[in-house]
Amino acid sequence: MNNRWRTIDIVIASIVAVAFGVIFWAWGLLYNGPADAIPLPGRALLYGVWLVPAVLGALIVRKPGAAFYTLSLAALVSVAIGTSWGWTIAVQGPLEALGAELIFAIFAYRVYRLPVALLAGATAGIVAAIYDVFVWYPDTAWGSFRIPYVLLTAASALIIAGLGSVLLTRALAQTGVLDRFPAGRSRALV
């Protein structure tokens, strides 16, 4: 397996990242707007959208650093557009990406099936939630807020980032746009 990034790997990961950076901006408006009616920690069920680029980037590119690169760049794009969380996203995005990247590294960047994607999504969710409870919700109780928040964020990330990324990869592969990637050549394995 060649772990060197090709130009097309960088281009496609960048396109995914920029697209999700814009989606992050819009999702932030929803999260802090109409979804604000959902009390925390329950609103954490919507969190997984912010973690999709890490898992999706890794499933498409299938090279070391893909999860980190894609989510980190998406976070920077959302900061550049403007986000209510400001520059802190430039720190939080890469930290979340490391959670997903760790799982792909544990499997030696050779296994990109559903269980690994689910685990990568959930791990990114756990990292994100732990960051949140210490940075954004430091005065909350562990039993009534923090633990439920971490569990709900992990569940959201498992479903939205993990399963959602697998489904997105399969859909993209069926169109033929991923034919230059292992994900497009191994459609049944994704």
PDB file of C-alpha atoms in Angstrom:
ATOM      1  CA  MET A   1       0.000   0.000   0.000  1.00  0.00           C
ATOM      2  CA  ASN A   2       1.390   3.366  -1.020  1.00  0.00           C
ATOM      3  CA  ASN A   3       0.919   5.934   1.751  1.00  0.00           C
ATOM      4  CA  ARG A   4       2.162   8.863  -0.317  1.00  0.00           C
ATOM      5  CA  TRP A   5      -0.476  11.440  -1.113  1.00  0.00           C
ATOM      6  CA  ARG A   6      -1.165  12.049  -4.796  1.00  0.00           C
ATOM      7  CA  THR A   7      -2.248  15.429  -6.098  1.00  0.00           C
ATOM      8  CA  ILE A   8      -5.776  14.102  -6.560  1.00  0.00           C
ATOM      9  CA  ASP A   9      -5.846  12.995  -2.904  1.00  0.00           C
ATOM     10  CA  ILE A  10      -5.069  16.539  -1.792  1.00  0.00           C
ATOM     11  CA  VAL A  11      -7.552  18.066  -4.223  1.00  0.00           C
ATOM     12  CA  ILE A  12     -10.455  15.786  -3.280  1.00  0.00           C
ATOM     13  CA  ALA A  13      -9.770  16.013   0.465  1.00  0.00           C
ATOM     14  CA  SER A  14      -9.617  19.804   0.086  1.00  0.00           C
ATOM     15  CA  ILE A  15     -12.899  19.920  -1.832  1.00  0.00           C
ATOM     16  CA  VAL A  16     -14.599  17.823   0.856  1.00  0.00           C
ATOM     17  CA  ALA A  17     -13.085  20.057   3.541  1.00  0.00           C
ATOM     18  CA  VAL A  18     -14.154  23.331   1.935  1.00  0.00           C
ATOM     19  CA  ALA A  19     -17.660  22.008   1.293  1.00  0.00           C
ATOM     20  CA  PHE A  20     -17.971  20.936   4.914  1.00  0.00           C
ATOM     21  CA  GLY A  21     -16.486  24.206   6.147  1.00  0.00           C
ATOM     22  CA  VAL A  22     -19.458  25.926   4.522  1.00  0.00           C
ATOM     23  CA  ILE A  23     -21.828  23.276   5.885  1.00  0.00           C
ATOM     24  CA  PHE A  24     -20.341  23.881   9.361  1.00  0.00           C
ATOM     25  CA  TRP A  25     -21.141  27.570   9.090  1.00  0.00           C
ATOM     26  CA  ALA A  26     -24.769  26.817   8.156  1.00  0.00           C
ATOM     27  CA  TRP A  27     -25.024  24.046  10.765  1.00  0.00           C
ATOM     28  CA  GLY A  28     -23.778  26.472  13.421  1.00  0.00           C
ATOM     29  CA  LEU A  29     -26.602  28.852  12.537  1.00  0.00           C
ATOM     30  CA  LEU A  30     -29.088  26.009  12.953  1.00  0.00           C
ATOM     31  CA  TYR A  31     -27.435  24.696  16.133  1.00  0.00           C
ATOM     32  CA  ASN A  32     -27.508  28.117  17.784  1.00  0.00           C
ATOM     33  CA  GLY A  33     -30.828  29.112  16.181  1.00  0.00           C
ATOM     34  CA  PRO A  34     -33.857  26.841  15.881  1.00  0.00           C
ATOM     35  CA  ALA A  35     -32.086  23.864  17.475  1.00  0.00           C
ATOM     36  CA  ASP A  36     -31.399  26.028  20.522  1.00  0.00           C
ATOM     37  CA  ALA A  37     -34.940  25.081  21.552  1.00  0.00           C
ATOM     38  CA  ILE A  38     -33.573  21.597  22.280  1.00  0.00           C
ATOM     39  CA  PRO A  39     -32.007  21.796  25.735  1.00  0.00           C
ATOM     40  CA  LEU A  40     -28.495  20.579  26.365  1.00  0.00           C
ATOM     41  CA  PRO A  41     -27.292  17.894  26.691  1.00  0.00           C
ATOM     42  CA  GLY A  42     -29.975  16.621  24.276  1.00  0.00           C
ATOM     43  CA  ARG A  43     -28.841  18.967  21.499  1.00  0.00           C
ATOM     44  CA  ALA A  44     -25.631  16.945  21.388  1.00  0.00           C
ATOM     45  CA  LEU A  45     -27.541  14.478  19.191  1.00  0.00           C
ATOM     46  CA  LEU A  46     -26.975  16.952  16.332  1.00  0.00           C
ATOM     47  CA  TYR A  47     -23.204  17.118  16.888  1.00  0.00           C
ATOM     48  CA  GLY A  48     -22.092  14.398  14.489  1.00  0.00           C
ATOM     49  CA  VAL A  49     -22.315  16.646  11.425  1.00  0.00           C
ATOM     50  CA  TRP A  50     -19.183  18.467  12.581  1.00  0.00           C
ATOM     51  CA  LEU A  51     -17.221  15.215  12.526  1.00  0.00           C
ATOM     52  CA  VAL A  52     -18.196  13.877   9.098  1.00  0.00           C
ATOM     53  CA  PRO A  53     -15.151  15.281   7.222  1.00  0.00           C
ATOM     54  CA  ALA A  54     -12.722  13.271   9.350  1.00  0.00           C
ATOM     55  CA  VAL A  55     -14.360   9.933   8.628  1.00  0.00           C
ATOM     56  CA  LEU A  56     -15.396  10.762   5.056  1.00  0.00           C
ATOM     57  CA  GLY A  57     -11.932  12.053   4.150  1.00  0.00           C
ATOM     58  CA  ALA A  58     -10.315   8.902   5.499  1.00  0.00           C
ATOM     59  CA  LEU A  59     -12.798   6.604   3.728  1.00  0.00           C
ATOM     60  CA  ILE A  60     -12.186   8.312   0.396  1.00  0.00           C
ATOM     61  CA  VAL A  61      -8.417   8.989   0.469  1.00  0.00           C
ATOM     62  CA  ARG A  62      -7.413   5.990   2.636  1.00  0.00           C
ATOM     63  CA  LYS A  63      -4.009   7.352   3.548  1.00  0.00           C
ATOM     64  CA  PRO A  64      -2.431   8.413   6.851  1.00  0.00           C
ATOM     65  CA  GLY A  65      -3.438  11.925   7.788  1.00  0.00           C
ATOM     66  CA  ALA A  66      -6.607  12.048   5.669  1.00  0.00           C
ATOM     67  CA  ALA A  67      -8.962  12.337   8.643  1.00  0.00           C
ATOM     68  CA  PHE A  68      -6.763  14.970  10.255  1.00  0.00           C
ATOM     69  CA  TYR A  69      -6.269  16.988   7.075  1.00  0.00           C
ATOM     70  CA  THR A  70      -9.901  17.011   5.982  1.00  0.00           C
ATOM     71  CA  LEU A  71     -11.472  17.958   9.314  1.00  0.00           C
ATOM     72  CA  SER A  72      -8.722  20.445  10.213  1.00  0.00           C
ATOM     73  CA  LEU A  73      -9.117  22.266   6.902  1.00  0.00           C
ATOM     74  CA  ALA A  74     -12.925  22.219   7.229  1.00  0.00           C
ATOM     75  CA  ALA A  75     -12.577  23.789  10.681  1.00  0.00           C
ATOM     76  CA  LEU A  76     -10.278  26.510   9.318  1.00  0.00           C
ATOM     77  CA  VAL A  77     -12.717  27.261   6.492  1.00  0.00           C
ATOM     78  CA  SER A  78     -15.564  27.626   8.989  1.00  0.00           C
ATOM     79  CA  VAL A  79     -13.433  29.975  11.099  1.00  0.00           C
ATOM     80  CA  ALA A  80     -12.599  32.036   7.998  1.00  0.00           C
ATOM     81  CA  ILE A  81     -16.290  32.310   7.056  1.00  0.00           C
ATOM     82  CA  GLY A  82     -17.238  33.208  10.599  1.00  0.00           C
ATOM     83  CA  THR A  83     -18.451  31.066  13.422  1.00  0.00           C
ATOM     84  CA  SER A  84     -19.963  31.908  16.780  1.00  0.00           C
ATOM     85  CA  TRP A  85     -17.230  29.863  18.453  1.00  0.00           C
ATOM     86  CA  GLY A  86     -14.437  31.923  16.890  1.00  0.00           C
ATOM     87  CA  TRP A  87     -10.835  30.828  16.661  1.00  0.00           C
ATOM     88  CA  THR A  88     -11.323  28.012  19.185  1.00  0.00           C
ATOM     89  CA  ILE A  89     -12.582  25.873  16.306  1.00  0.00           C
ATOM     90  CA  ALA A  90      -9.094  26.071  14.798  1.00  0.00           C
ATOM     91  CA  VAL A  91      -7.949  24.140  17.888  1.00  0.00           C
ATOM     92  CA  GLN A  92     -10.969  21.918  18.403  1.00  0.00           C
ATOM     93  CA  GLY A  93     -11.230  20.674  14.793  1.00  0.00           C
ATOM     94  CA  PRO A  94      -7.745  19.145  14.697  1.00  0.00           C
ATOM     95  CA  LEU A  95      -8.240  17.599  18.145  1.00  0.00           C
ATOM     96  CA  GLU A  96     -11.471  15.933  17.014  1.00  0.00           C
ATOM     97  CA  ALA A  97      -9.741  14.777  13.838  1.00  0.00           C
ATOM     98  CA  LEU A  98      -7.031  13.110  15.890  1.00  0.00           C
ATOM     99  CA  GLY A  99      -9.712  10.963  17.520  1.00  0.00           C
ATOM    100  CA  ALA A 100     -10.802   9.577  14.157  1.00  0.00           C
ATOM    101  CA  GLU A 101      -7.231   9.397  12.849  1.00  0.00           C
ATOM    102  CA  LEU A 102      -6.215   7.296  15.862  1.00  0.00           C
ATOM    103  CA  ILE A 103      -8.750   4.612  14.968  1.00  0.00           C
ATOM    104  CA  PHE A 104      -7.610   4.380  11.353  1.00  0.00           C
ATOM    105  CA  ALA A 105      -3.998   4.224  12.595  1.00  0.00           C
ATOM    106  CA  ILE A 106      -4.841   1.392  15.024  1.00  0.00           C
ATOM    107  CA  PHE A 107      -6.065  -0.571  12.008  1.00  0.00           C
ATOM    108  CA  ALA A 108      -2.804   0.336  10.192  1.00  0.00           C
ATOM    109  CA  TYR A 109      -4.697   2.334   7.556  1.00  0.00           C
ATOM    110  CA  ARG A 110      -5.790  -0.949   5.954  1.00  0.00           C
ATOM    111  CA  VAL A 111      -9.374  -1.444   7.141  1.00  0.00           C
ATOM    112  CA  TYR A 112     -12.065   0.976   6.000  1.00  0.00           C
ATOM    113  CA  ARG A 113     -15.231  -1.001   6.622  1.00  0.00           C
ATOM    114  CA  LEU A 114     -18.334   0.013   8.535  1.00  0.00           C
ATOM    115  CA  PRO A 115     -17.218  -1.056  12.056  1.00  0.00           C
ATOM    116  CA  VAL A 116     -13.995   0.970  11.782  1.00  0.00           C
ATOM    117  CA  ALA A 117     -15.871   3.999  10.437  1.00  0.00           C
ATOM    118  CA  LEU A 118     -18.370   3.749  13.310  1.00  0.00           C
ATOM    119  CA  LEU A 119     -15.556   3.510  15.842  1.00  0.00           C
ATOM    120  CA  ALA A 120     -13.709   6.444  14.240  1.00  0.00           C
ATOM    121  CA  GLY A 121     -16.846   8.574  14.339  1.00  0.00           C
ATOM    122  CA  ALA A 122     -17.607   7.676  17.951  1.00  0.00           C
ATOM    123  CA  THR A 123     -14.022   8.333  19.040  1.00  0.00           C
ATOM    124  CA  ALA A 124     -14.009  11.734  17.345  1.00  0.00           C
ATOM    125  CA  GLY A 125     -17.293  12.418  19.151  1.00  0.00           C
ATOM    126  CA  ILE A 126     -15.829  11.502  22.514  1.00  0.00           C
ATOM    127  CA  VAL A 127     -12.837  13.792  21.926  1.00  0.00           C
ATOM    128  CA  ALA A 128     -15.167  16.611  20.849  1.00  0.00           C
ATOM    129  CA  ALA A 129     -17.424  16.194  23.871  1.00  0.00           C
ATOM    130  CA  ILE A 130     -14.548  16.054  26.336  1.00  0.00           C
ATOM    131  CA  TYR A 131     -13.172  19.257  24.840  1.00  0.00           C
ATOM    132  CA  ASP A 132     -16.612  20.860  25.143  1.00  0.00           C
ATOM    133  CA  VAL A 133     -17.260  19.893  28.748  1.00  0.00           C
ATOM    134  CA  PHE A 134     -13.961  21.397  29.856  1.00  0.00           C
ATOM    135  CA  VAL A 135     -13.891  24.469  27.605  1.00  0.00           C
ATOM    136  CA  TRP A 136     -17.558  25.397  27.144  1.00  0.00           C
ATOM    137  CA  TYR A 137     -19.324  23.759  30.100  1.00  0.00           C
ATOM    138  CA  PRO A 138     -16.795  23.767  32.955  1.00  0.00           C
ATOM    139  CA  ASP A 139     -19.336  24.459  35.699  1.00  0.00           C
ATOM    140  CA  THR A 140     -21.683  21.602  34.878  1.00  0.00           C
ATOM    141  CA  ALA A 141     -22.139  18.446  36.933  1.00  0.00           C
ATOM    142  CA  TRP A 142     -20.745  15.165  35.678  1.00  0.00           C
ATOM    143  CA  GLY A 143     -23.816  13.070  36.437  1.00  0.00           C
ATOM    144  CA  SER A 144     -26.553  15.325  35.144  1.00  0.00           C
ATOM    145  CA  PHE A 145     -24.753  16.965  32.220  1.00  0.00           C
ATOM    146  CA  ARG A 146     -21.222  15.929  31.288  1.00  0.00           C
ATOM    147  CA  ILE A 147     -21.596  12.149  31.090  1.00  0.00           C
ATOM    148  CA  PRO A 148     -24.915  12.335  29.194  1.00  0.00           C
ATOM    149  CA  TYR A 149     -23.395  14.980  26.909  1.00  0.00           C
ATOM    150  CA  VAL A 150     -20.374  12.792  26.108  1.00  0.00           C
ATOM    151  CA  LEU A 151     -22.558   9.726  25.500  1.00  0.00           C
ATOM    152  CA  LEU A 152     -25.047  11.597  23.296  1.00  0.00           C
ATOM    153  CA  THR A 153     -22.254  13.233  21.294  1.00  0.00           C
ATOM    154  CA  ALA A 154     -20.552   9.864  20.799  1.00  0.00           C
ATOM    155  CA  ALA A 155     -23.857   8.316  19.660  1.00  0.00           C
ATOM    156  CA  SER A 156     -24.476  11.192  17.261  1.00  0.00           C
ATOM    157  CA  ALA A 157     -20.968  10.905  15.852  1.00  0.00           C
ATOM    158  CA  LEU A 158     -21.261   7.138  15.513  1.00  0.00           C
ATOM    159  CA  ILE A 159     -24.446   7.471  13.452  1.00  0.00           C
ATOM    160  CA  ILE A 160     -23.941  10.740  11.561  1.00  0.00           C
ATOM    161  CA  ALA A 161     -20.154  10.768  11.091  1.00  0.00           C
ATOM    162  CA  GLY A 162     -19.572   7.000  11.072  1.00  0.00           C
ATOM    163  CA  LEU A 163     -22.573   5.530   9.285  1.00  0.00           C
ATOM    164  CA  GLY A 164     -23.277   8.745   7.369  1.00  0.00           C
ATOM    165  CA  SER A 165     -19.765   8.824   5.937  1.00  0.00           C
ATOM    166  CA  VAL A 166     -19.996   5.194   4.843  1.00  0.00           C
ATOM    167  CA  LEU A 167     -23.303   5.907   3.118  1.00  0.00           C
ATOM    168  CA  LEU A 168     -21.907   9.069   1.483  1.00  0.00           C
ATOM    169  CA  THR A 169     -18.841   7.165   0.292  1.00  0.00           C
ATOM    170  CA  ARG A 170     -21.017   4.409  -1.175  1.00  0.00           C
ATOM    171  CA  ALA A 171     -23.236   6.958  -2.908  1.00  0.00           C
ATOM    172  CA  LEU A 172     -20.239   8.800  -4.357  1.00  0.00           C
ATOM    173  CA  ALA A 173     -18.636   5.518  -5.444  1.00  0.00           C
ATOM    174  CA  GLN A 174     -21.797   4.513  -7.308  1.00  0.00           C
ATOM    175  CA  THR A 175     -21.571   7.688  -9.399  1.00  0.00           C
ATOM    176  CA  GLY A 176     -18.034   6.804 -10.504  1.00  0.00           C
ATOM    177  CA  VAL A 177     -16.436   9.961  -9.099  1.00  0.00           C
ATOM    178  CA  LEU A 178     -14.272   7.864  -6.769  1.00  0.00           C
ATOM    179  CA  ASP A 179     -12.967   5.463  -9.415  1.00  0.00           C
ATOM    180  CA  ARG A 180      -9.427   6.820  -8.949  1.00  0.00           C
ATOM    181  CA  PHE A 181      -9.603   5.921  -5.248  1.00  0.00           C
ATOM    182  CA  PRO A 182      -9.706   2.563  -3.481  1.00  0.00           C
ATOM    183  CA  ALA A 183     -13.170   3.493  -2.202  1.00  0.00           C
ATOM    184  CA  GLY A 184     -14.416   3.632  -5.780  1.00  0.00           C
ATOM    185  CA  ARG A 185     -12.684   0.413  -6.830  1.00  0.00           C
ATOM    186  CA  SER A 186     -13.922  -1.584  -3.872  1.00  0.00           C
ATOM    187  CA  ARG A 187     -17.532  -0.445  -3.815  1.00  0.00           C
ATOM    188  CA  ALA A 188     -18.790  -3.546  -2.051  1.00  0.00           C
ATOM    189  CA  LEU A 189     -16.165  -3.242   0.703  1.00  0.00           C
ATOM    190  CA  VAL A 190     -16.999   0.267   1.879  1.00  0.00           C
TER     191      VAL A 190
END
